[in-house]
Amino acid sequence: MMLSTDRQPLLIKWSIFIFALLIGVVSIVYTNILVDNLMEREKRQIDLFAKVQSFTVTSNENTTFLLTEFLQANHSIPVILADDKNNPLSFKNIEIPKEANEREFLLAEIEKMKAQHQPIVVQIDANWKQYIYYKNSVLIDQLRYFPYIQLTIIGIFFVVVYFIFMSARKAEQNRVWIGLAKETAHQLGTPLSSLIAWVEYLKADDTFDQSITTELQKDVQRLEMITARFSNIGSVPALKTEDVYDVVTAIVAYLQKRISTKVKIDILTENDNQLSLETILNRPLFEWVIENLCKNAVDAMSGTGQITIAIAKVKNNTQIQLDITDTGKGMTAKHAKQVFQAGFTTKKRGWGLGLTLAKRIVENYHNGKIWVLKSELNVGTTFRILIPKK
Ligand SMILES: Nc1ncnc2c1ncn2[C@@H]1O[C@H](COP(=O)(O)OP(=O)(O)O)[C@@H](O)[C@H]1O
Ligand SMILES: [Mg+2]
C-alpha cells in the first residue's frame, strides 16, 4: 500500500491551498485598510475645502486665490459645490459628456455622491449655507478592485503553470513506459531467436526425447508472446480488425490451463451473429488487458470462484462493451478510485502496475475506456471496458 507516500502530497496540497488563501485574505484586508485611510484623507481634504470656501465668501479681502489654489491642488476627488437648493455652483474633476445637459448631469452626480458620502456643509452665516458634494476618487475605486484583479491574474497564472507541469510530467511518464518496453522487447529478442533455433535443432534430432521439445516449444511461444506485448507497447501498435469473441476465447483458453481448476471463466455474448463483434484492436495488447483483469480476479477470489466475461455491442453498434465480473472479495469505493494509479496495490507481492497498464492500453492505444463498474465487499467486482469499433 502507498501509505505514507500518498498522504504526503495531500498534506502539501492542503498547505499550498491554505497558504494561497492566507495571501488572498491578507492582501484584501490590507488593501481595505489602505482604502479606508485614503478615504479619510480625501474627506479631510474636502473639509478643508469647505473651510476655505467659507473663508473666501465671508472675507472682506480678496481671497478667492486661496480657493483657486486649493481647487487646482485637487486633481482627483470629484466635487460639486451647490447652494442650499442643490443648484450646482461649480465643480471639479467631473467630466461632462458632450451630449449631456450640464445642469442635469451635475444633479444626477449629486444624487450619486449623496449615496457615498454626506455632503460637507459650508456655513457662511446664520442663514447662508452651501454644500460640498464629493465622491471617492478614481484612485480609491481602482485600489479597491486591485487585489481581486491581482488575485485573479495570479490564479490564472498558477492554473496555466499547473497544466504545463502536468502535461510535461505525462510526457515524461510516456517516455519511461515506451523506453522500458522497447528496451525489454529488444533484450528479449536476441536470446529468443537463438532459443527458437535450438528448438528446431532438437526437433530434428531423433535420439532426443521429443516430449521435452514440445514443452520447450510452448515456453518459447510464451516468450514470443511476452516479447510481442513489449514491442507493441513500445511503438505505435498496429490495429487490425479482429473478432473480440475470438480474441477473448483464445486468451481464456490459455489462462484456464494456468489457473486453479476451482476458478471457472465463462464468456457470454448476445445471441445474434458473432461476426458483428468485430472491432479494431491490437491483439497482443488486448490479450494483455484481459489477462491482467482475469489474474486480478483470480487473486481476489483466493483461488475459488467464477469469472464471467460478457461481451456486447452497444451505442448503436458503434462500441464493443466487455464486463469482467468476479465473485471475489470486492473493494471499497475509496480503493476503486485508486486502482488505476501506478503503484497502487493491496498485495504483498504486487507491483500495482497491472491496471495502470490495462488503462494505458485501452485508452491510449484503443481510444476506449475502462473503469470499475461496481464492486461490493465479499460479493465481487465488475470492470467495464468500452472500445469504439472505428
Ligand atoms: N477484481 C478485483 N477485485 C478486488 N480488488 C481488485 C481487483 N482488481 C484489482 N484490485 C485491486 O487493485 C489493486 C491494483 O491492481 P493491479 O494494478 O493489477 O496491481 P497488483 O495486481 O500488482 O496489485 C490490487 O492490489 C487490488 O487491491
Ligand atoms: Mg494485477
Tab-separated table of C-alpha atoms and ligand atoms in Angstrom:
chain	number	residue	atom	x	y	z
A	1	MET	CA	0.000	0.000	0.000
A	2	MET	CA	1.190	3.504	-0.754
A	3	LEU	CA	0.598	4.744	2.737
A	4	SER	CA	2.938	7.487	3.818
A	5	THR	CA	3.703	8.356	0.226
A	6	ASP	CA	0.149	9.122	-0.808
A	7	ARG	CA	-0.727	11.139	2.263
A	8	GLN	CA	2.233	13.461	1.918
A	9	PRO	CA	1.167	15.042	-1.388
A	10	LEU	CA	-2.273	15.587	0.143
A	11	LEU	CA	-0.703	17.459	3.046
A	12	ILE	CA	1.372	19.544	0.643
A	13	LYS	CA	-1.713	20.323	-1.438
A	14	TRP	CA	-3.624	21.487	1.637
A	15	SER	CA	-0.715	23.568	2.881
A	16	ILE	CA	-0.419	25.274	-0.501
A	17	PHE	CA	-4.161	25.872	-0.601
A	18	ILE	CA	-4.255	27.379	2.901
A	19	PHE	CA	-1.182	29.481	2.205
A	20	ALA	CA	-2.740	30.821	-1.004
A	21	LEU	CA	-5.961	31.579	0.841
A	22	LEU	CA	-3.978	33.424	3.501
A	23	ILE	CA	-2.183	35.553	0.912
A	24	GLY	CA	-5.531	36.376	-0.668
A	25	VAL	CA	-7.184	37.361	2.601
A	26	VAL	CA	-4.195	39.383	3.804
A	27	SER	CA	-3.922	41.339	0.572
A	28	ILE	CA	-7.652	42.111	0.531
A	29	VAL	CA	-7.672	43.185	4.173
A	30	TYR	CA	-4.553	45.294	3.686
A	31	THR	CA	-5.997	46.999	0.634
A	32	ASN	CA	-9.182	47.735	2.556
A	33	ILE	CA	-7.131	49.432	5.263
A	34	LEU	CA	-5.356	51.481	2.602
A	35	VAL	CA	-8.676	52.421	1.029
A	36	ASP	CA	-10.076	53.471	4.413
A	37	ASN	CA	-7.027	55.652	5.067
A	38	LEU	CA	-7.282	57.238	1.665
A	39	MET	CA	-10.981	57.904	2.110
A	40	GLU	CA	-10.274	59.543	5.438
A	41	ARG	CA	-7.677	61.707	3.770
A	42	GLU	CA	-9.990	62.707	0.963
A	43	LYS	CA	-12.659	63.612	3.474
A	44	ARG	CA	-10.215	65.865	5.312
A	45	GLN	CA	-9.302	67.499	2.058
A	46	ILE	CA	-12.950	68.235	1.383
A	47	ASP	CA	-13.382	69.564	4.936
A	48	LEU	CA	-10.520	71.898	4.290
A	49	PHE	CA	-12.144	72.914	1.031
A	50	ALA	CA	-15.310	73.759	2.945
A	51	LYS	CA	-13.362	75.970	5.340
A	52	VAL	CA	-11.541	77.736	2.529
A	53	GLN	CA	-14.824	78.251	0.714
A	54	SER	CA	-16.499	79.731	3.766
A	55	PHE	CA	-13.479	81.913	4.458
A	56	THR	CA	-13.345	83.157	0.872
A	57	VAL	CA	-17.002	84.094	0.830
A	58	THR	CA	-17.015	85.879	4.200
A	59	SER	CA	-13.640	87.541	3.989
A	60	ASN	CA	-13.516	91.211	3.089
A	61	GLU	CA	-10.201	90.785	1.437
A	62	ASN	CA	-9.914	89.280	-1.976
A	63	THR	CA	-9.015	85.725	-1.029
A	64	THR	CA	-10.502	83.831	-3.990
A	65	PHE	CA	-6.940	82.980	-4.979
A	66	LEU	CA	-6.932	80.615	-1.964
A	67	LEU	CA	-9.898	78.763	-3.344
A	68	THR	CA	-8.433	78.623	-6.817
A	69	GLU	CA	-5.168	77.344	-5.407
A	70	PHE	CA	-6.974	74.742	-3.426
A	71	LEU	CA	-9.091	73.546	-6.306
A	72	GLN	CA	-6.070	73.320	-8.507
A	73	ALA	CA	-4.304	71.161	-5.956
A	74	ASN	CA	-7.105	68.635	-6.022
A	75	HIS	CA	-6.547	66.520	-9.129
A	76	SER	CA	-8.540	63.521	-8.250
A	77	ILE	CA	-11.554	63.951	-5.983
A	78	PRO	CA	-14.740	64.759	-7.898
A	79	VAL	CA	-16.515	67.632	-6.079
A	80	ILE	CA	-19.584	69.770	-6.687
A	81	LEU	CA	-20.304	72.969	-4.802
A	82	ALA	CA	-24.024	73.610	-4.535
A	83	ASP	CA	-26.254	76.159	-2.828
A	84	ASP	CA	-28.844	75.152	-0.252
A	85	LYS	CA	-31.383	74.469	-3.057
A	86	ASN	CA	-28.992	71.971	-4.538
A	87	ASN	CA	-28.172	74.181	-7.516
A	88	PRO	CA	-24.663	73.385	-8.654
A	89	LEU	CA	-22.417	76.430	-8.426
A	90	SER	CA	-19.135	74.945	-9.530
A	91	PHE	CA	-17.453	71.576	-9.865
A	92	LYS	CA	-14.059	69.920	-10.242
A	93	ASN	CA	-12.770	66.608	-11.585
A	94	ILE	CA	-16.027	65.727	-13.260
A	95	GLU	CA	-16.180	65.022	-16.954
A	96	ILE	CA	-19.415	66.229	-18.517
A	97	PRO	CA	-20.239	64.136	-21.594
A	98	LYS	CA	-20.545	66.246	-24.754
A	99	GLU	CA	-24.186	65.454	-25.494
A	100	ALA	CA	-25.307	65.845	-21.866
A	101	ASN	CA	-27.009	68.824	-20.301
A	102	GLU	CA	-24.542	70.134	-17.749
A	103	ARG	CA	-27.050	71.004	-15.052
A	104	GLU	CA	-28.948	67.720	-15.316
A	105	PHE	CA	-25.776	65.759	-15.355
A	106	LEU	CA	-24.491	67.518	-12.243
A	107	LEU	CA	-27.793	66.979	-10.435
A	108	ALA	CA	-27.573	63.261	-11.221
A	109	GLU	CA	-23.987	63.256	-9.962
A	110	ILE	CA	-25.087	64.921	-6.723
A	111	GLU	CA	-27.541	62.063	-6.167
A	112	LYS	CA	-24.748	59.510	-6.682
A	113	MET	CA	-22.459	61.428	-4.354
A	114	LYS	CA	-25.104	61.570	-1.650
A	115	ALA	CA	-25.228	57.795	-1.724
A	116	GLN	CA	-21.490	57.653	-0.995
A	117	HIS	CA	-20.870	60.459	1.483
A	118	GLN	CA	-22.754	63.040	3.473
A	119	PRO	CA	-22.164	66.461	1.893
A	120	ILE	CA	-19.981	68.887	3.799
A	121	VAL	CA	-21.864	71.958	4.957
A	122	VAL	CA	-20.262	75.322	4.368
A	123	GLN	CA	-21.834	77.592	6.963
A	124	ILE	CA	-21.255	81.075	5.671
A	125	ASP	CA	-23.539	82.841	8.090
A	126	ALA	CA	-26.634	82.021	10.091
A	127	ASN	CA	-28.865	81.620	7.046
A	128	TRP	CA	-26.472	81.151	4.212
A	129	LYS	CA	-25.318	77.647	3.597
A	130	GLN	CA	-23.583	75.899	0.794
A	131	TYR	CA	-22.970	72.237	0.310
A	132	ILE	CA	-19.961	70.403	-0.992
A	133	TYR	CA	-20.743	67.037	-2.503
A	134	TYR	CA	-17.929	64.660	-3.322
A	135	LYS	CA	-17.257	61.080	-4.165
A	136	ASN	CA	-14.326	58.726	-3.990
A	137	SER	CA	-11.515	59.446	-6.392
A	138	VAL	CA	-10.987	57.023	-9.252
A	139	LEU	CA	-7.818	56.012	-7.432
A	140	ILE	CA	-9.776	54.613	-4.491
A	141	ASP	CA	-12.093	52.642	-6.745
A	142	GLN	CA	-9.145	51.230	-8.637
A	143	LEU	CA	-7.373	50.352	-5.439
A	144	ARG	CA	-10.464	48.635	-4.090
A	145	TYR	CA	-10.640	46.259	-7.081
A	146	PHE	CA	-6.902	45.883	-7.416
A	147	PRO	CA	-6.445	42.847	-5.121
A	148	TYR	CA	-9.276	40.965	-6.845
A	149	ILE	CA	-7.798	41.624	-10.280
A	150	GLN	CA	-4.354	40.749	-8.987
A	151	LEU	CA	-5.519	37.513	-7.364
A	152	THR	CA	-7.439	36.501	-10.498
A	153	ILE	CA	-4.353	37.020	-12.642
A	154	ILE	CA	-2.168	35.084	-10.208
A	155	GLY	CA	-4.814	32.343	-10.093
A	156	ILE	CA	-4.900	32.050	-13.878
A	157	PHE	CA	-1.116	32.007	-13.930
A	158	PHE	CA	-0.988	29.090	-11.485
A	159	VAL	CA	-3.638	27.108	-13.336
A	160	VAL	CA	-1.699	27.502	-16.581
A	161	VAL	CA	1.593	26.540	-14.908
A	162	TYR	CA	-0.095	23.541	-13.307
A	163	PHE	CA	-1.342	22.278	-16.662
A	164	ILE	CA	2.003	22.815	-18.332
A	165	PHE	CA	3.673	20.947	-15.472
A	166	MET	CA	1.156	18.092	-15.610
A	167	SER	CA	1.478	17.630	-19.352
A	168	ALA	CA	5.267	17.700	-19.060
A	169	ARG	CA	5.026	15.030	-16.377
A	170	LYS	CA	2.709	12.927	-18.540
A	171	ALA	CA	5.075	13.234	-21.474
A	172	GLU	CA	7.920	12.087	-19.253
A	173	GLN	CA	5.930	9.114	-17.945
A	174	ASN	CA	5.142	8.185	-21.545
A	175	ARG	CA	8.795	8.256	-22.437
A	176	VAL	CA	9.630	5.991	-19.483
A	177	TRP	CA	6.906	3.481	-20.351
A	178	ILE	CA	7.799	3.363	-24.013
A	179	GLY	CA	11.542	3.334	-23.414
A	180	LEU	CA	11.391	0.499	-20.882
A	181	ALA	CA	9.049	-1.558	-23.050
A	182	LYS	CA	11.226	-1.099	-26.154
A	183	GLU	CA	14.354	-1.988	-24.229
A	184	THR	CA	12.741	-5.112	-22.780
A	185	ALA	CA	11.499	-6.297	-26.183
A	186	HIS	CA	14.908	-5.616	-27.651
A	187	GLN	CA	16.781	-7.507	-24.927
A	188	LEU	CA	14.444	-10.494	-25.106
A	189	GLY	CA	14.735	-10.648	-28.875
A	190	THR	CA	18.312	-11.927	-29.164
A	191	PRO	CA	18.207	-14.943	-26.797
A	192	LEU	CA	14.735	-15.713	-28.102
A	193	SER	CA	15.774	-16.147	-31.718
A	194	SER	CA	18.643	-18.300	-30.553
A	195	LEU	CA	16.214	-20.419	-28.486
A	196	ILE	CA	13.943	-20.872	-31.488
A	197	ALA	CA	16.888	-22.147	-33.484
A	198	TRP	CA	17.825	-24.570	-30.703
A	199	VAL	CA	14.288	-25.974	-30.530
A	200	GLU	CA	14.346	-26.563	-34.307
A	201	TYR	CA	17.698	-28.295	-33.937
A	202	LEU	CA	16.391	-30.582	-31.173
A	203	LYS	CA	13.254	-31.380	-33.146
A	204	ALA	CA	15.432	-32.785	-35.935
A	205	ASP	CA	17.369	-34.984	-33.501
A	206	ASP	CA	15.671	-38.430	-33.301
A	207	THR	CA	17.707	-39.529	-30.305
A	208	PHE	CA	16.311	-36.630	-28.200
A	209	ASP	CA	13.149	-37.069	-26.107
A	210	GLN	CA	10.558	-35.206	-28.220
A	211	SER	CA	8.153	-34.681	-25.300
A	212	ILE	CA	10.732	-32.263	-23.924
A	213	THR	CA	10.893	-30.419	-27.243
A	214	THR	CA	7.121	-29.944	-27.169
A	215	GLU	CA	7.310	-28.365	-23.718
A	216	LEU	CA	10.274	-26.250	-24.735
A	217	GLN	CA	8.369	-25.078	-27.790
A	218	LYS	CA	5.449	-23.964	-25.586
A	219	ASP	CA	7.751	-21.932	-23.380
A	220	VAL	CA	9.360	-20.348	-26.393
A	221	GLN	CA	5.908	-19.398	-27.686
A	222	ARG	CA	5.098	-17.882	-24.323
A	223	LEU	CA	8.288	-15.840	-24.504
A	224	GLU	CA	7.360	-14.759	-28.022
A	225	MET	CA	4.012	-13.562	-26.738
A	226	ILE	CA	5.681	-11.522	-23.992
A	227	THR	CA	8.132	-10.020	-26.478
A	228	ALA	CA	5.270	-9.140	-28.822
A	229	ARG	CA	3.486	-7.333	-25.973
A	230	PHE	CA	6.510	-5.261	-25.018
A	231	SER	CA	7.397	-4.428	-28.575
A	232	ASN	CA	3.801	-3.344	-29.275
A	233	ILE	CA	3.535	-1.118	-26.250
A	234	GLY	CA	6.885	0.436	-27.090
A	235	SER	CA	5.721	1.577	-30.519
A	236	VAL	CA	2.603	2.798	-32.263
A	237	PRO	CA	0.826	-0.555	-32.333
A	238	ALA	CA	-0.887	-1.736	-35.483
A	239	LEU	CA	-4.651	-2.079	-35.038
A	240	LYS	CA	-6.350	-4.818	-37.034
A	241	THR	CA	-9.942	-5.909	-37.448
A	242	GLU	CA	-10.412	-8.748	-35.006
A	243	ASP	CA	-13.356	-10.573	-33.559
A	244	VAL	CA	-13.361	-9.741	-29.855
A	245	TYR	CA	-15.072	-13.024	-29.087
A	246	ASP	CA	-12.266	-15.000	-30.741
A	247	VAL	CA	-9.547	-12.977	-29.028
A	248	VAL	CA	-11.158	-13.391	-25.603
A	249	THR	CA	-11.817	-17.115	-26.160
A	250	ALA	CA	-8.195	-17.721	-27.092
A	251	ILE	CA	-6.706	-15.902	-24.101
A	252	VAL	CA	-9.230	-17.508	-21.730
A	253	ALA	CA	-8.317	-20.970	-23.032
A	254	TYR	CA	-4.685	-20.091	-22.420
A	255	LEU	CA	-5.367	-18.785	-18.893
A	256	GLN	CA	-7.717	-21.570	-17.876
A	257	LYS	CA	-4.834	-24.043	-18.106
A	258	ARG	CA	-2.686	-21.936	-15.840
A	259	ILE	CA	-5.037	-21.061	-13.023
A	260	SER	CA	-6.712	-23.106	-10.294
A	261	THR	CA	-9.289	-25.590	-11.584
A	262	LYS	CA	-11.674	-24.160	-8.992
A	263	VAL	CA	-11.919	-20.915	-10.971
A	264	LYS	CA	-14.287	-21.076	-13.926
A	265	ILE	CA	-14.212	-18.490	-16.680
A	266	ASP	CA	-17.359	-18.096	-18.793
A	267	ILE	CA	-17.799	-15.941	-21.866
A	268	LEU	CA	-21.256	-14.610	-22.579
A	269	THR	CA	-22.331	-12.971	-25.829
A	270	GLU	CA	-25.584	-11.798	-27.293
A	271	ASN	CA	-27.363	-14.475	-29.274
A	272	ASP	CA	-27.119	-12.907	-32.703
A	273	ASN	CA	-24.343	-13.206	-35.245
A	274	GLN	CA	-20.983	-13.242	-33.527
A	275	LEU	CA	-19.237	-11.851	-36.587
A	276	SER	CA	-20.600	-8.453	-35.633
A	277	LEU	CA	-18.354	-8.488	-32.553
A	278	GLU	CA	-15.550	-7.418	-34.833
A	279	THR	CA	-13.621	-4.330	-33.906
A	280	ILE	CA	-10.176	-2.911	-34.494
A	281	LEU	CA	-7.567	-3.745	-31.908
A	282	ASN	CA	-4.038	-4.834	-31.273
A	283	ARG	CA	-4.260	-8.456	-30.343
A	284	PRO	CA	-1.147	-8.915	-28.130
A	285	LEU	CA	-2.003	-5.785	-26.135
A	286	PHE	CA	-5.683	-6.525	-25.798
A	287	GLU	CA	-4.908	-10.046	-24.599
A	288	TRP	CA	-2.661	-8.468	-22.011
A	289	VAL	CA	-5.567	-6.405	-20.683
A	290	ILE	CA	-7.855	-9.441	-20.381
A	291	GLU	CA	-5.078	-11.432	-18.770
A	292	ASN	CA	-4.394	-8.722	-16.179
A	293	LEU	CA	-8.073	-8.384	-15.297
A	294	CYS	CA	-8.542	-12.157	-15.011
A	295	LYS	CA	-5.421	-12.558	-12.884
A	296	ASN	CA	-6.617	-9.836	-10.515
A	297	ALA	CA	-9.988	-11.571	-10.355
A	298	VAL	CA	-8.312	-14.867	-9.503
A	299	ASP	CA	-6.293	-13.129	-6.774
A	300	ALA	CA	-9.451	-11.515	-5.374
A	301	MET	CA	-11.189	-14.901	-5.180
A	302	SER	CA	-8.242	-16.632	-3.478
A	303	GLY	CA	-8.415	-19.453	-5.978
A	304	THR	CA	-12.107	-20.353	-5.938
A	305	GLY	CA	-14.917	-18.705	-7.833
A	306	GLN	CA	-16.440	-17.644	-11.084
A	307	ILE	CA	-15.292	-15.125	-13.670
A	308	THR	CA	-17.789	-14.005	-16.292
A	309	ILE	CA	-16.846	-12.005	-19.360
A	310	ALA	CA	-19.931	-10.555	-21.014
A	311	ILE	CA	-19.392	-9.114	-24.495
A	312	ALA	CA	-21.975	-6.900	-26.153
A	313	LYS	CA	-22.409	-4.344	-28.883
A	314	VAL	CA	-23.600	-1.030	-27.531
A	315	LYS	CA	-24.259	2.583	-28.544
A	316	ASN	CA	-25.940	1.702	-31.820
A	317	ASN	CA	-23.372	-0.915	-32.645
A	318	THR	CA	-20.549	1.661	-32.576
A	319	GLN	CA	-18.814	0.260	-29.487
A	320	ILE	CA	-17.968	-3.099	-28.007
A	321	GLN	CA	-18.523	-3.477	-24.291
A	322	LEU	CA	-16.854	-6.065	-22.086
A	323	ASP	CA	-17.913	-6.613	-18.489
A	324	ILE	CA	-15.473	-8.719	-16.493
A	325	THR	CA	-17.151	-9.855	-13.295
A	326	ASP	CA	-15.709	-11.929	-10.473
A	327	THR	CA	-17.102	-13.370	-7.262
A	328	GLY	CA	-14.119	-12.179	-5.246
A	329	LYS	CA	-13.653	-10.136	-2.130
A	330	GLY	CA	-14.500	-6.821	-3.805
A	331	MET	CA	-13.088	-3.452	-2.761
A	332	THR	CA	-14.085	-0.269	-1.012
A	333	ALA	CA	-15.253	2.745	-3.009
A	334	LYS	CA	-12.050	4.534	-1.993
A	335	HIS	CA	-9.869	1.754	-3.394
A	336	ALA	CA	-11.973	1.515	-6.541
A	337	LYS	CA	-10.998	5.123	-7.267
A	338	GLN	CA	-7.285	4.389	-6.826
A	339	VAL	CA	-6.789	1.055	-8.555
A	340	PHE	CA	-5.610	2.572	-11.837
A	341	GLN	CA	-2.852	4.615	-10.173
A	342	ALA	CA	0.627	3.334	-10.877
A	343	GLY	CA	1.982	1.619	-7.788
A	344	PHE	CA	-1.354	1.121	-6.053
A	345	THR	CA	-1.557	-2.428	-4.710
A	346	THR	CA	-3.012	-4.213	-1.690
A	347	LYS	CA	-0.977	-7.345	-2.336
A	348	LYS	CA	2.203	-8.416	-0.558
A	349	ARG	CA	3.888	-9.205	-3.833
A	350	GLY	CA	2.042	-6.794	-6.056
A	351	TRP	CA	3.573	-4.119	-8.281
A	352	GLY	CA	0.379	-2.190	-8.767
A	353	LEU	CA	1.037	-1.821	-12.459
A	354	GLY	CA	-1.430	-4.333	-13.978
A	355	LEU	CA	-4.390	-1.974	-14.100
A	356	THR	CA	-2.256	1.049	-14.966
A	357	LEU	CA	-1.059	-0.873	-17.974
A	358	ALA	CA	-4.591	-2.038	-18.817
A	359	LYS	CA	-5.820	1.571	-18.706
A	360	ARG	CA	-2.961	2.738	-20.918
A	361	ILE	CA	-3.657	0.036	-23.453
A	362	VAL	CA	-7.399	0.627	-23.539
A	363	GLU	CA	-7.287	4.431	-23.514
A	364	ASN	CA	-4.103	5.412	-25.312
A	365	TYR	CA	-3.868	2.602	-27.845
A	366	HIS	CA	-7.535	1.783	-28.486
A	367	ASN	CA	-9.206	5.072	-27.733
A	368	GLY	CA	-11.505	3.283	-25.300
A	369	LYS	CA	-12.453	3.487	-21.642
A	370	ILE	CA	-12.015	1.213	-18.641
A	371	TRP	CA	-13.419	1.654	-15.158
A	372	VAL	CA	-14.741	-0.157	-12.107
A	373	LEU	CA	-18.425	-0.531	-12.898
A	374	LYS	CA	-19.309	-1.875	-9.462
A	375	SER	CA	-17.656	-3.552	-6.543
A	376	GLU	CA	-19.076	-4.860	-3.324
A	377	LEU	CA	-17.091	-6.218	-0.416
A	378	ASN	CA	-17.306	-10.016	-0.223
A	379	VAL	CA	-19.592	-10.143	-3.254
A	380	GLY	CA	-17.447	-9.298	-6.243
A	381	THR	CA	-16.256	-6.756	-8.750
A	382	THR	CA	-17.103	-5.798	-12.306
A	383	PHE	CA	-14.699	-3.947	-14.571
A	384	ARG	CA	-16.162	-2.456	-17.751
A	385	ILE	CA	-14.272	-1.827	-20.976
A	386	LEU	CA	-15.648	0.120	-23.919
A	387	ILE	CA	-13.828	0.175	-27.231
A	388	PRO	CA	-15.006	2.020	-30.300
A	389	LYS	CA	-15.339	-0.053	-33.457
A	390	LYS	CA	-13.550	2.516	-35.586
B	1	LIG	N1	-11.054	-7.892	-9.341
B	1	LIG	C1	-10.597	-7.244	-8.255
B	1	LIG	N2	-11.185	-7.421	-7.047
B	1	LIG	C2	-10.736	-6.759	-5.966
B	1	LIG	N3	-9.679	-5.908	-5.968
B	1	LIG	C3	-9.055	-5.695	-7.143
B	1	LIG	C4	-9.477	-6.353	-8.347
B	1	LIG	N4	-8.682	-5.944	-9.345
B	1	LIG	C5	-7.788	-5.084	-8.790
B	1	LIG	N5	-7.997	-4.940	-7.480
B	1	LIG	C6	-7.254	-4.066	-6.557
B	1	LIG	O1	-6.451	-3.191	-7.336
B	1	LIG	C7	-5.089	-3.271	-6.965
B	1	LIG	C8	-4.199	-2.968	-8.138
B	1	LIG	O2	-4.244	-3.959	-9.132
B	1	LIG	P1	-3.082	-4.061	-10.171
B	1	LIG	O3	-2.882	-2.730	-10.806
B	1	LIG	O4	-3.361	-5.197	-11.102
B	1	LIG	O5	-1.807	-4.359	-9.293
B	1	LIG	P2	-1.450	-5.658	-8.461
B	1	LIG	O6	-2.235	-6.799	-9.063
B	1	LIG	O7	0.022	-5.802	-8.659
B	1	LIG	O8	-1.811	-5.372	-7.054
B	1	LIG	C9	-4.949	-4.664	-6.400
B	1	LIG	O9	-3.874	-4.753	-5.493
B	1	LIG	C10	-6.307	-4.852	-5.702
B	1	LIG	O10	-6.294	-4.257	-4.438
B	2	MG	MG	-2.609	-7.209	-11.085
